[in-house]
mmCIF file of C-alpha atoms in Angstrom:
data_model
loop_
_atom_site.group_PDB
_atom_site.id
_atom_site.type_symbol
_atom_site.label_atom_id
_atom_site.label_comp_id
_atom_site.label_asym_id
_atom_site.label_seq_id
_atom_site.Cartn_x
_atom_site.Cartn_y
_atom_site.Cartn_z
ATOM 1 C CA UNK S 1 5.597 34.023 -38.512
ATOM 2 C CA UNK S 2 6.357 32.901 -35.279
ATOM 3 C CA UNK S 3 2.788 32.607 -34.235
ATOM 4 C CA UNK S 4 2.094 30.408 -37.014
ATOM 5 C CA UNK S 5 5.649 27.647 -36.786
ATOM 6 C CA UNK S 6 4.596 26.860 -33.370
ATOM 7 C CA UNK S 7 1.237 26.331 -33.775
ATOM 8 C CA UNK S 8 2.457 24.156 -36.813
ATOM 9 C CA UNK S 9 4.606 22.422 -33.882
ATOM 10 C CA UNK S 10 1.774 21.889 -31.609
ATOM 11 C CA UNK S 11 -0.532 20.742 -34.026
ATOM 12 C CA UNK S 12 2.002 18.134 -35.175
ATOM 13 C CA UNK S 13 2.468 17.102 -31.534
ATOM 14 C CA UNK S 14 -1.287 16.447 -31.140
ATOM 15 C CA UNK S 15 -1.375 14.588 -34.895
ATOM 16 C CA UNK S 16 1.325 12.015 -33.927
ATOM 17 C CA UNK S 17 -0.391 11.309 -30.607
ATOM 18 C CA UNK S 18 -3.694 10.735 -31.872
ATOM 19 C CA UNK S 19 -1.460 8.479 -34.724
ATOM 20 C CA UNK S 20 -0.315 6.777 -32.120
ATOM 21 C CA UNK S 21 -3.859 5.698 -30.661
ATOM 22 C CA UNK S 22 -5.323 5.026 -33.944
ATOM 23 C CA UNK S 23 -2.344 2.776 -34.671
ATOM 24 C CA UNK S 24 -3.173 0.868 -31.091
ATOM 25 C CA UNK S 25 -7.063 0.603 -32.448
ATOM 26 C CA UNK S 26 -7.737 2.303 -28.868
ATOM 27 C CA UNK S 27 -9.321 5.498 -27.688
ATOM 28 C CA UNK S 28 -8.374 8.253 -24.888
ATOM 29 C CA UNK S 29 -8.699 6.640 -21.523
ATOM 30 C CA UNK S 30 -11.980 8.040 -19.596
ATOM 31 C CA UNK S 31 -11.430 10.165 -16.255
ATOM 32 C CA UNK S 32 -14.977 11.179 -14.894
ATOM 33 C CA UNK S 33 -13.259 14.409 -13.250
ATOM 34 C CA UNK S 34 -10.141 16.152 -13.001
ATOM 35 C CA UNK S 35 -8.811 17.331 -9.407
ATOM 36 C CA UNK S 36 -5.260 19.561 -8.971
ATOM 37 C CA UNK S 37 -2.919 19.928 -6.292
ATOM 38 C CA UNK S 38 -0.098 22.201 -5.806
ATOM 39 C CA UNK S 39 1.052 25.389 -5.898
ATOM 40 C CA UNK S 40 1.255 28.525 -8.850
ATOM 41 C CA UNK S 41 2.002 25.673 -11.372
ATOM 42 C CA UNK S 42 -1.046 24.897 -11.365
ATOM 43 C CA UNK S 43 -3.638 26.843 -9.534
ATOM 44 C CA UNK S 44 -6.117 28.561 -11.313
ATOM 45 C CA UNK S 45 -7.279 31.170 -8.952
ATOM 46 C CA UNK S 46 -7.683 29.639 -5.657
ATOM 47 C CA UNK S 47 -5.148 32.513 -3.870
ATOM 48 C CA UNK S 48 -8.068 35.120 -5.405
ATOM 49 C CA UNK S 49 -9.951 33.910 -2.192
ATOM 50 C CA UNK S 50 -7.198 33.618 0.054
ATOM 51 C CA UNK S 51 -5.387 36.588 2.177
ATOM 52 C CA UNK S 52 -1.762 36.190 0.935
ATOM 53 C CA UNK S 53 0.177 38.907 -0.973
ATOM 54 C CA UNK S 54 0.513 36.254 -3.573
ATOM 55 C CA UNK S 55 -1.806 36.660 -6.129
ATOM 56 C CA UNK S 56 -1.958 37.733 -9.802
ATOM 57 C CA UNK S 57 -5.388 39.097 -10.460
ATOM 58 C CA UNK S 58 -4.755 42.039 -12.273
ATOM 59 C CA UNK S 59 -3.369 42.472 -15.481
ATOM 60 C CA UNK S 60 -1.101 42.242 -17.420
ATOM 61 C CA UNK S 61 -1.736 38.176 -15.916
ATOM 62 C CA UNK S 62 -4.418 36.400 -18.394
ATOM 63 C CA UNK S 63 -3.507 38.958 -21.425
ATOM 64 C CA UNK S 64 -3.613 35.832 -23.552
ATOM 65 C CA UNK S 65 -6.716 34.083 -21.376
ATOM 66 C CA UNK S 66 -10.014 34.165 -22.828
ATOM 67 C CA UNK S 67 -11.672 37.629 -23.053
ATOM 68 C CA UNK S 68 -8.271 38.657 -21.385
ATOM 69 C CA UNK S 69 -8.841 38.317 -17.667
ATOM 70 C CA UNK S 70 -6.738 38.113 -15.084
ATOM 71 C CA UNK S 71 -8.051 34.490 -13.664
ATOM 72 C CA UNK S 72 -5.527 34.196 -10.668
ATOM 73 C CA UNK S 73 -3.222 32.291 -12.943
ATOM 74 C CA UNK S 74 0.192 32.578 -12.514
ATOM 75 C CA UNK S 75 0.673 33.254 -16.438
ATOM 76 C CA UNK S 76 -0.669 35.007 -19.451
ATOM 77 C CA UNK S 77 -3.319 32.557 -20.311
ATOM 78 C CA UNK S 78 -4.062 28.764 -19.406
ATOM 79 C CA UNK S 79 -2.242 26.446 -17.744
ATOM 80 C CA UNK S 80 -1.184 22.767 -17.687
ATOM 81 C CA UNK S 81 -4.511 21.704 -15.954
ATOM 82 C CA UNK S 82 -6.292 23.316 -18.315
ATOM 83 C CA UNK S 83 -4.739 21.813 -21.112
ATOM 84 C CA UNK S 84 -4.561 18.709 -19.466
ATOM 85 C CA UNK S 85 -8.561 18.338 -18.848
ATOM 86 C CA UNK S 86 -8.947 19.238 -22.491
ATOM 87 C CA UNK S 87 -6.728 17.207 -24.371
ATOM 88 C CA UNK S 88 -8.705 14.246 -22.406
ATOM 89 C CA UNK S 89 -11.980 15.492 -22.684
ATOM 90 C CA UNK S 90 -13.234 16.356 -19.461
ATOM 91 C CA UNK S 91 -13.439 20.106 -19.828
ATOM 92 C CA UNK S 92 -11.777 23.529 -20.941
ATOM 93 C CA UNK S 93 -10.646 24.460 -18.081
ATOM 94 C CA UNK S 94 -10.317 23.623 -14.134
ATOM 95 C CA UNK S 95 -11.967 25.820 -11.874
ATOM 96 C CA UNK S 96 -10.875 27.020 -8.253
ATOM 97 C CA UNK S 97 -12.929 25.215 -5.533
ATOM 98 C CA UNK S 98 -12.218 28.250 -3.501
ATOM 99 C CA UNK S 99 -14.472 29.971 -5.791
ATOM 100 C CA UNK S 100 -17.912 30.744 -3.896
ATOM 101 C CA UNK S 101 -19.965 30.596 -7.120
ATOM 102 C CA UNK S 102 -18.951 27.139 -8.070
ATOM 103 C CA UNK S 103 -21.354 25.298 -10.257
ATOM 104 C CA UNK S 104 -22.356 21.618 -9.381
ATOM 105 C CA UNK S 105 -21.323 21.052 -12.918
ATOM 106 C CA UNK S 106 -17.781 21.902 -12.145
ATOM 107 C CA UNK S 107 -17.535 19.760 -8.894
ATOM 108 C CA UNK S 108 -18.527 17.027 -10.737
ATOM 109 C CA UNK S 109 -16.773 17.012 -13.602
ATOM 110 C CA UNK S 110 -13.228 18.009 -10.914
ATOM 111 C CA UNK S 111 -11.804 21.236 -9.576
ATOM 112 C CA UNK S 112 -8.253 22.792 -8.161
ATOM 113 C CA UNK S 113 -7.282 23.379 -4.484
ATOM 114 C CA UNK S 114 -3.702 24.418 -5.725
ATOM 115 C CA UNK S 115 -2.623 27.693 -3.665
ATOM 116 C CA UNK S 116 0.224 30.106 -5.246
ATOM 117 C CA UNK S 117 3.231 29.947 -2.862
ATOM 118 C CA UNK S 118 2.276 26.288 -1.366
ATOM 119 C CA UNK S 119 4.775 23.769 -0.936
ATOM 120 C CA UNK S 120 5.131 20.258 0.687
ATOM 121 C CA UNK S 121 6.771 21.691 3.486
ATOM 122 C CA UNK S 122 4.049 23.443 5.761
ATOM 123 C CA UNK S 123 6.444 26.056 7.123
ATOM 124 C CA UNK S 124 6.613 27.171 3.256
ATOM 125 C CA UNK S 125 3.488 27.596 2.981
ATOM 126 C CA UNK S 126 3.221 29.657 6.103
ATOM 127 C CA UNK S 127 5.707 32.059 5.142
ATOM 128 C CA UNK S 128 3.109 33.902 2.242
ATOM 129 C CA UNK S 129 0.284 32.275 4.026
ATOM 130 C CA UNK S 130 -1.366 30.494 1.698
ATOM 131 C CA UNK S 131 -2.878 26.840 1.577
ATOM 132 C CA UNK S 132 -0.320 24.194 2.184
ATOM 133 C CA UNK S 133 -0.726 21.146 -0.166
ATOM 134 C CA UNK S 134 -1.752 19.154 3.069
ATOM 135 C CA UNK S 135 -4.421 21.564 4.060
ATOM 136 C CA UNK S 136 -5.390 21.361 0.627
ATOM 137 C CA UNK S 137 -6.262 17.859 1.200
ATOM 138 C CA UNK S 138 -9.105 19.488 4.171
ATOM 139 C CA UNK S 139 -10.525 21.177 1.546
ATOM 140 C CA UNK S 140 -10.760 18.126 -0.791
ATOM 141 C CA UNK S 141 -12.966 16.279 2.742
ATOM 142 C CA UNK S 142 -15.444 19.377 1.972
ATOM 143 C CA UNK S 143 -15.415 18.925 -1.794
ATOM 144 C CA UNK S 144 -16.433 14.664 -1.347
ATOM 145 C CA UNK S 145 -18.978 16.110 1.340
ATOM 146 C CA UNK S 146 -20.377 18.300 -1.864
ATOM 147 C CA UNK S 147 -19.855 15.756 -4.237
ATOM 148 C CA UNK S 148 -21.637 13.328 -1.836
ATOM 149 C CA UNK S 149 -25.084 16.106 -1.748
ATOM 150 C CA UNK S 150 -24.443 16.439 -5.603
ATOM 151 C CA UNK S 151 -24.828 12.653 -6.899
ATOM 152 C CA UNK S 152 -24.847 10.617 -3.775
ATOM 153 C CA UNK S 153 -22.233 8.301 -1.693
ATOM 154 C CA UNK S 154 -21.887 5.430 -4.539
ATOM 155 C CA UNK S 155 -21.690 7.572 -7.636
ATOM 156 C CA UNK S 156 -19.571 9.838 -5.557
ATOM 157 C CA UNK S 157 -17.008 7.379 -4.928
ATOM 158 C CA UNK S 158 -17.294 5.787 -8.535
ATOM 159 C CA UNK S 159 -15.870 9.618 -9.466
ATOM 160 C CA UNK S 160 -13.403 9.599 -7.143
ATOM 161 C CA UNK S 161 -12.281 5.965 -8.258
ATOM 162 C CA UNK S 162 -11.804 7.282 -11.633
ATOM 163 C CA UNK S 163 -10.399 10.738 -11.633
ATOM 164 C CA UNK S 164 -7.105 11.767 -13.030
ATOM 165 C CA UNK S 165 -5.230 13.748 -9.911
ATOM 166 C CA UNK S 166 -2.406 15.916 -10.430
ATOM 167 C CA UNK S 167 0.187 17.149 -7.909
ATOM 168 C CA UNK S 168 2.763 19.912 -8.613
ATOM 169 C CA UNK S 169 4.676 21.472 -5.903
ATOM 170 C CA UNK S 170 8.123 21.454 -4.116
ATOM 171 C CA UNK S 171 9.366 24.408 -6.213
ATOM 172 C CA UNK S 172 8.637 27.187 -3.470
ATOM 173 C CA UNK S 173 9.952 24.853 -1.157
ATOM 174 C CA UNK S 174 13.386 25.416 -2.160
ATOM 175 C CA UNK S 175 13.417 28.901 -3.897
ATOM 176 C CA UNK S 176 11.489 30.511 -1.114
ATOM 177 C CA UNK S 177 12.556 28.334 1.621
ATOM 178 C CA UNK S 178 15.532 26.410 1.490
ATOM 179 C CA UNK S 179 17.567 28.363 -0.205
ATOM 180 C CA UNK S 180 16.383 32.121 1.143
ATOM 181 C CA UNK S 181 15.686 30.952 4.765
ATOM 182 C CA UNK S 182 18.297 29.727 7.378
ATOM 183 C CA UNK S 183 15.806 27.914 9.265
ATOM 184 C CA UNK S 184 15.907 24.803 7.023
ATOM 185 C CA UNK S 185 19.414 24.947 6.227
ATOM 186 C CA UNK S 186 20.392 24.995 10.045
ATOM 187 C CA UNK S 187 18.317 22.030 10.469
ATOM 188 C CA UNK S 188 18.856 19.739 7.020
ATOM 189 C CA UNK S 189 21.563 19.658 4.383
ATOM 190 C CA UNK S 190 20.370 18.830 0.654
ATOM 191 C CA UNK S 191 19.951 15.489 0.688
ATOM 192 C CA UNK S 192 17.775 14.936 4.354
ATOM 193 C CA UNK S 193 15.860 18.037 2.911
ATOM 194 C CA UNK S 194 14.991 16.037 0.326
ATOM 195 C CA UNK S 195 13.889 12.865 1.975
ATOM 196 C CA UNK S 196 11.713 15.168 4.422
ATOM 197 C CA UNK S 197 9.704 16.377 1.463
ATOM 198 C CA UNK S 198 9.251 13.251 0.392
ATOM 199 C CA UNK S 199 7.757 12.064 3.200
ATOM 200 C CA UNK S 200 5.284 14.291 3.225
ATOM 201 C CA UNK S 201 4.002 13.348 -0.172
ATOM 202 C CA UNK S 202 3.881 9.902 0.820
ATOM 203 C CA UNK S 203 1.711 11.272 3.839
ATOM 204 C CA UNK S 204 -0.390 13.199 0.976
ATOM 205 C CA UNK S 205 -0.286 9.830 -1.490
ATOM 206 C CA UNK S 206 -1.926 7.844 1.776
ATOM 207 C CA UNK S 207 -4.545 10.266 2.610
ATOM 208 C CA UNK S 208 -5.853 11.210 -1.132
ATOM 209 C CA UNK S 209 -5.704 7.274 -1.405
ATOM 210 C CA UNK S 210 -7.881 6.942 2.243
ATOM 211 C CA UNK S 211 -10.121 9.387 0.653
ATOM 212 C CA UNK S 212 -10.613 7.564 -2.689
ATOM 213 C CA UNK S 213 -8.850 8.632 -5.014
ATOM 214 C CA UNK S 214 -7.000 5.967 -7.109
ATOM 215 C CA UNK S 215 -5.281 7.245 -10.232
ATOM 216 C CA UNK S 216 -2.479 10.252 -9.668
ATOM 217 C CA UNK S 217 0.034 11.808 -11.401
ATOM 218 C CA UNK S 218 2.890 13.706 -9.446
ATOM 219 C CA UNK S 219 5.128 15.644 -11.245
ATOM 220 C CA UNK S 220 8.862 15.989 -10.294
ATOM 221 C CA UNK S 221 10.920 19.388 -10.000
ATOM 222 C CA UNK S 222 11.894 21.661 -12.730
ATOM 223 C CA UNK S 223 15.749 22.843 -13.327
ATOM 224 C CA UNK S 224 15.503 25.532 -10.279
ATOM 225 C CA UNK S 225 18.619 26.777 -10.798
ATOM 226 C CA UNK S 226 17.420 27.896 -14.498
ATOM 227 C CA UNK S 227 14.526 29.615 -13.299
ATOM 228 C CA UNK S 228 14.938 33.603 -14.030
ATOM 229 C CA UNK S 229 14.546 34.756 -10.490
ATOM 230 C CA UNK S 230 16.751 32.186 -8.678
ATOM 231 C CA UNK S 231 19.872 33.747 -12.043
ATOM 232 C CA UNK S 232 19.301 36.776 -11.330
ATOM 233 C CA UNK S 233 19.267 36.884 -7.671
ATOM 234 C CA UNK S 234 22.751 35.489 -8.090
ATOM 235 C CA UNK S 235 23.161 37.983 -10.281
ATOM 236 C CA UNK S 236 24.022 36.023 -12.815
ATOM 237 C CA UNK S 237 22.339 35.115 -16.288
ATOM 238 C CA UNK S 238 23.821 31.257 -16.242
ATOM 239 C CA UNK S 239 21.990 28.489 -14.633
ATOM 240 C CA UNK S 240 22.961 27.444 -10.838
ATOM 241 C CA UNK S 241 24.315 23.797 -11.461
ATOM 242 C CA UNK S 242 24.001 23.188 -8.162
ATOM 243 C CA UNK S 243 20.297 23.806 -7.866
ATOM 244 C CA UNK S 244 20.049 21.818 -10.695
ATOM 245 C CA UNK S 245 21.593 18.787 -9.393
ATOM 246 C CA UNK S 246 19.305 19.584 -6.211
ATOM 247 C CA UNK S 247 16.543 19.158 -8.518
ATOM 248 C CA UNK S 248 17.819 15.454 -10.233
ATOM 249 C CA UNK S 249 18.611 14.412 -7.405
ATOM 250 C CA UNK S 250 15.475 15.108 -5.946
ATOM 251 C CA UNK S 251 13.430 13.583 -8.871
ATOM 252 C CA UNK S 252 15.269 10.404 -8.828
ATOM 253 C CA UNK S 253 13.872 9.755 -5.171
ATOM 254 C CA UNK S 254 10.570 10.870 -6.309
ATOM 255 C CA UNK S 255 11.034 8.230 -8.886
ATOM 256 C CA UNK S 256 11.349 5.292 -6.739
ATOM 257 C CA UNK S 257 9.077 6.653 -3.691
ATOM 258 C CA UNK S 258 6.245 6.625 -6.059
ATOM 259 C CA UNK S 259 6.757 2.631 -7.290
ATOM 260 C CA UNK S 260 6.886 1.720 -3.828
ATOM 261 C CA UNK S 261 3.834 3.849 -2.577
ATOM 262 C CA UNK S 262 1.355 2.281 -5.138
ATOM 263 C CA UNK S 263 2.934 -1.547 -4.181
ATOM 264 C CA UNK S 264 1.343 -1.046 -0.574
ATOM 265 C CA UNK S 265 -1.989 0.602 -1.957
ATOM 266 C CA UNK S 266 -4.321 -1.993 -3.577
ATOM 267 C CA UNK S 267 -5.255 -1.022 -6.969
ATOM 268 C CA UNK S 268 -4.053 2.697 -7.313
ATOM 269 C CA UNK S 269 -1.814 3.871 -10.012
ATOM 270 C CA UNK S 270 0.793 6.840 -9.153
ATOM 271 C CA UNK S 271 2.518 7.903 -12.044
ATOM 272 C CA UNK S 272 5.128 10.174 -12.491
ATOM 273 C CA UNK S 273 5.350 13.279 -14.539
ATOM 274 C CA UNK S 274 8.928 14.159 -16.016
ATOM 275 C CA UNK S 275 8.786 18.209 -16.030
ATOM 276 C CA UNK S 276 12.551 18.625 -15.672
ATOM 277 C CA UNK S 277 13.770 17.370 -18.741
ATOM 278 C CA UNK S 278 11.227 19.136 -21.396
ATOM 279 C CA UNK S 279 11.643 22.378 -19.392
ATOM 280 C CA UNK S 280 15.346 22.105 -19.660
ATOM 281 C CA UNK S 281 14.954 20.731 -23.345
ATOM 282 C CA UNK S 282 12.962 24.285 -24.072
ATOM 283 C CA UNK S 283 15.787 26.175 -22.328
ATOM 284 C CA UNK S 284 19.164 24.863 -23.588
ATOM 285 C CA UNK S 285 17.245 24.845 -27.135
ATOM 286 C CA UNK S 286 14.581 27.862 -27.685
ATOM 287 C CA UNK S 287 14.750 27.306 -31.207
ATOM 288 C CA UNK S 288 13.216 23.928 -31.547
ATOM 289 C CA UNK S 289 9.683 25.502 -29.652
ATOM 290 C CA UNK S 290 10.399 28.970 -31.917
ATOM 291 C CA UNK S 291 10.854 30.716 -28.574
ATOM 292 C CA UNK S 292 13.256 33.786 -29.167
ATOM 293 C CA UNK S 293 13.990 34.259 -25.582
ATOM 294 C CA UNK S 294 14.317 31.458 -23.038
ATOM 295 C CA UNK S 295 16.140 33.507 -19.790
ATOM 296 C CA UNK S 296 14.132 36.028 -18.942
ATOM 297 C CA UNK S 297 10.678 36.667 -18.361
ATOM 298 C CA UNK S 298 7.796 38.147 -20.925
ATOM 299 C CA UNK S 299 7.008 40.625 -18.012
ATOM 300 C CA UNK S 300 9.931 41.121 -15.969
ATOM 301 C CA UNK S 301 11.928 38.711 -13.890
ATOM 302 C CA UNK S 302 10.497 38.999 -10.044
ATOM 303 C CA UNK S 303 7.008 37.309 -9.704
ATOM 304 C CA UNK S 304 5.535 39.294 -7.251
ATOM 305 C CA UNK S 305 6.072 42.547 -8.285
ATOM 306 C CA UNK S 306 2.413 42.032 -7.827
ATOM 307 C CA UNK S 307 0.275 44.534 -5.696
ATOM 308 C CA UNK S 308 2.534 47.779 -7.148
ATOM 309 C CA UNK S 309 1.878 46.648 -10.264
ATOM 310 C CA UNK S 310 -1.625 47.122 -10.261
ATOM 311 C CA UNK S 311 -1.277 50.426 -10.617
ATOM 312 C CA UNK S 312 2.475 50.466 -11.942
ATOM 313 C CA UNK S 313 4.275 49.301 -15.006
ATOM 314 C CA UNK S 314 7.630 48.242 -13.471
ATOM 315 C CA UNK S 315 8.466 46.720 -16.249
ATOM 316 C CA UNK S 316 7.527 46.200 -20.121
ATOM 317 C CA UNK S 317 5.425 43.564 -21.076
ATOM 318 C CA UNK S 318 6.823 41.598 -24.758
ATOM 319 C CA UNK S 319 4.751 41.720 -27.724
ATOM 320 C CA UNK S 320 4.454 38.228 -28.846
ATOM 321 C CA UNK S 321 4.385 35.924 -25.282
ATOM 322 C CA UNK S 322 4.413 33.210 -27.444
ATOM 323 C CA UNK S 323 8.105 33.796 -28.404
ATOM 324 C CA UNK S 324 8.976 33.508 -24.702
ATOM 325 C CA UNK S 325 9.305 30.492 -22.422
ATOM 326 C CA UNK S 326 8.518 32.167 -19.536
ATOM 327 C CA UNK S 327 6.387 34.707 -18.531
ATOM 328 C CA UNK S 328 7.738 35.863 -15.387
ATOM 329 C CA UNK S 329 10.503 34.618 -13.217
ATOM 330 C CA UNK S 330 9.185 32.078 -12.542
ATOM 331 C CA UNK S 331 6.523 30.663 -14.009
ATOM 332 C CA UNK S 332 6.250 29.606 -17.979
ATOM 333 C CA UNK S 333 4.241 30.910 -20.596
ATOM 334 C CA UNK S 334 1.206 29.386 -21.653
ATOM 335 C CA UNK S 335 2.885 28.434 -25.256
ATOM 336 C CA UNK S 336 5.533 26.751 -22.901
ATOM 337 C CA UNK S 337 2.510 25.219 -20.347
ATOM 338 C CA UNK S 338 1.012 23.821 -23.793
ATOM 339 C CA UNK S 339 3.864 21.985 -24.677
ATOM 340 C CA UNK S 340 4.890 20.351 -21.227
ATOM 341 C CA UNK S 341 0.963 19.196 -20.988
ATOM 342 C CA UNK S 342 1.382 17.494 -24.767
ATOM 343 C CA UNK S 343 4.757 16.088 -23.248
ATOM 344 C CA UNK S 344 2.507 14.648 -19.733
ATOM 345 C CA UNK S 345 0.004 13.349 -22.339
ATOM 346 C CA UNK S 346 2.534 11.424 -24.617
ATOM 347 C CA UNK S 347 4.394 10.017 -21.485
ATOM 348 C CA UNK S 348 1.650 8.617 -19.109
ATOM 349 C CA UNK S 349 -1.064 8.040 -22.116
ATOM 350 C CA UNK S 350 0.552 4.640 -22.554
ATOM 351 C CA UNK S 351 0.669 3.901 -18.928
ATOM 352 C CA UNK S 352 -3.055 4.599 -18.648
ATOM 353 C CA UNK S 353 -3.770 2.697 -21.664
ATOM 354 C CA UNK S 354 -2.020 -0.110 -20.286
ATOM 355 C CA UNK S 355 -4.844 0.403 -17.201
ATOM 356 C CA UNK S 356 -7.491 -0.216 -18.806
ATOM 357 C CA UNK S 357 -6.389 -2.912 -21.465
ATOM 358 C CA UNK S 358 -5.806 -4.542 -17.933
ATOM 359 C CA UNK S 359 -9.011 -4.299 -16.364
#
């Protein structure tokens, strides 16, 4: 019964959307390619070729995935990139450019460099080395050098012109840096930690933009302090208000950084992507999304109980994932990724639209 109310829910979502464009007399804006940046959020199996400890391909990760594998993602089947290159028609799902069998298909038509465990800070990423999201911008040079071979220099840069970009990161930075490490904490409080993360991204914003990219989407924090792991290694079961407010706060600069960044870059479009509020929305009322559990995760609470549990059951897995927002202790379930990608759609669909009624 469960099963079937939210896919009544979802398939409602999707209805009123494509209402909504029908009502304008418009159709989906047109992205040639999809390209992701980030961390666990949103990587789709990059860490796979990567020597870290964090990765997540074995099972009981990708139970819910096609043909049940265990892709790399951080989840029990797809994730917002997937749903996101979907709903807009580019394709099912978004490949790892790490992956050595890569068709010329998929670089075309976009690929991830998101890395498990990345953040904006590069001493984050350093700590479970794995790709920072600056270094993921190296990779993206070799991916245009590909392209380049692939279709040539001029239809290579009309791709890069037109493709949607995503950016997700800045959680690890503060679970698995700020708050666990003295390092940071002896050299920013709060509030300059969260000015020198954003100026990385603007560093990131001005380099993807150098490189040609033009329309991106960078999506905020989630409520940290109601993430399962950071509760319970309180040990607590109620949300840390103060990581929380960490998180606002930190949004609300994001919010006006990225205004300001696209005013001094001649016709890009940097949009931002309001995770927070859904997320907390799902939390505070389960119910609504037919979730029966929204604290703890579908598979235990610690992420990376990862390489022991290969060959170990540490902890049960739940019978119906769909009932859960979140899979592990960190990241969501891919019921939960489905409805935060339908929420990205209905909020920056209009602001795309308004792109191309413009041009």
């Amino acid at each position: 019964m469960a099963t079937i109310k939210s896919s009544i829910m979802i398939i409602l979502m999707i209805s009123i959307i494509n209402f909504s464009l029908s009502k304008a007399n418009t159709t989906l804006p047109k992205f040639p390619a999809i390209l992701i940046f980030g961390d666990s959020t949103v990587d789709t199996g990059n860490n796979n070729y990567v020597t870290t400890w964090v990765k997540c391909n074995f099972r009981p990760y990708g139970k819910d995935f096609p043909n049940h594998i265990p892709t790399g993602r951080f989840s029990n089947g797809k994730l917002i990139p997937d749903f996101i290159a979907s709903l807009f028609g580019i394709k099912e799902t978004v490949p790892p450019f790490m992956d050595p069998n890569l068709s010329d298909n998929e670089i075309v038509t976009g690929v991830n460099f998101a890395s498990s465990g990345a953040g904006y800070d590069e001493s984050t990423s350093l700590t479970s080395n794995v790709v920072s999201v600056q270094k993921q911008v190296g990779l993206f040079k070799d991916y245009i050098a590909r392209l380049e071979r692939i279709v040539g220099q001029a239809k290579a840069k009309e791709i890069l012109n037109g493709a949607l970009v995503i950016i997700s990161s800045g959680t690890n930075d503060w679970t698995f840096n700020f708050y666990d490490i003295p390092l940071r904490r002896l050299m920013f409080n709060v509030d300059q930690y969260q000015d020198f993360l954003l100026t990385e991204i603007r560093k990131i914003l001005l380099d993807l933009y150098n490189l040609g990219l033009r329309k991106v989407v960078v999506a905020g924090l989630p409520p940290i302090g109601c993430l399962p792991v950071e509760m319970i290694k309180k040990f607590g079961s109620a949300c840390m208000d103060n990581e929380n407010s960490d998180s606002e706060g930190f949004n609300v600069k994001l919010q006006k950084l990225l205004p300001d960044v696209e005013s001094m870059l001649p016709e890009s479009h940097i949009f931002y992507a309001n995770i927070y509020d859904p997320l907390k929305d799902m939390m505070d009322n389960p119910q609504k999304y037919d979730f029966v559990d929204s604290r703890k995760g579908c598979c235990g609470y610690i992420p990376f109980q990862i390489q022991y549990a290969q060959d170990h059951v540490i902890s049960p897995v739940c019978r119906n994932s769909s009932q859960y927002l979140f899979w592990d202790g960190v990241h969501p379930t891919e019921a939960a990724y489905r409805y935060l990608s339908l929420s990205i759609q209905k909020d920056i669909l209009p602001k795309f639209m308004n792109i191309t009624s413009n041009l």
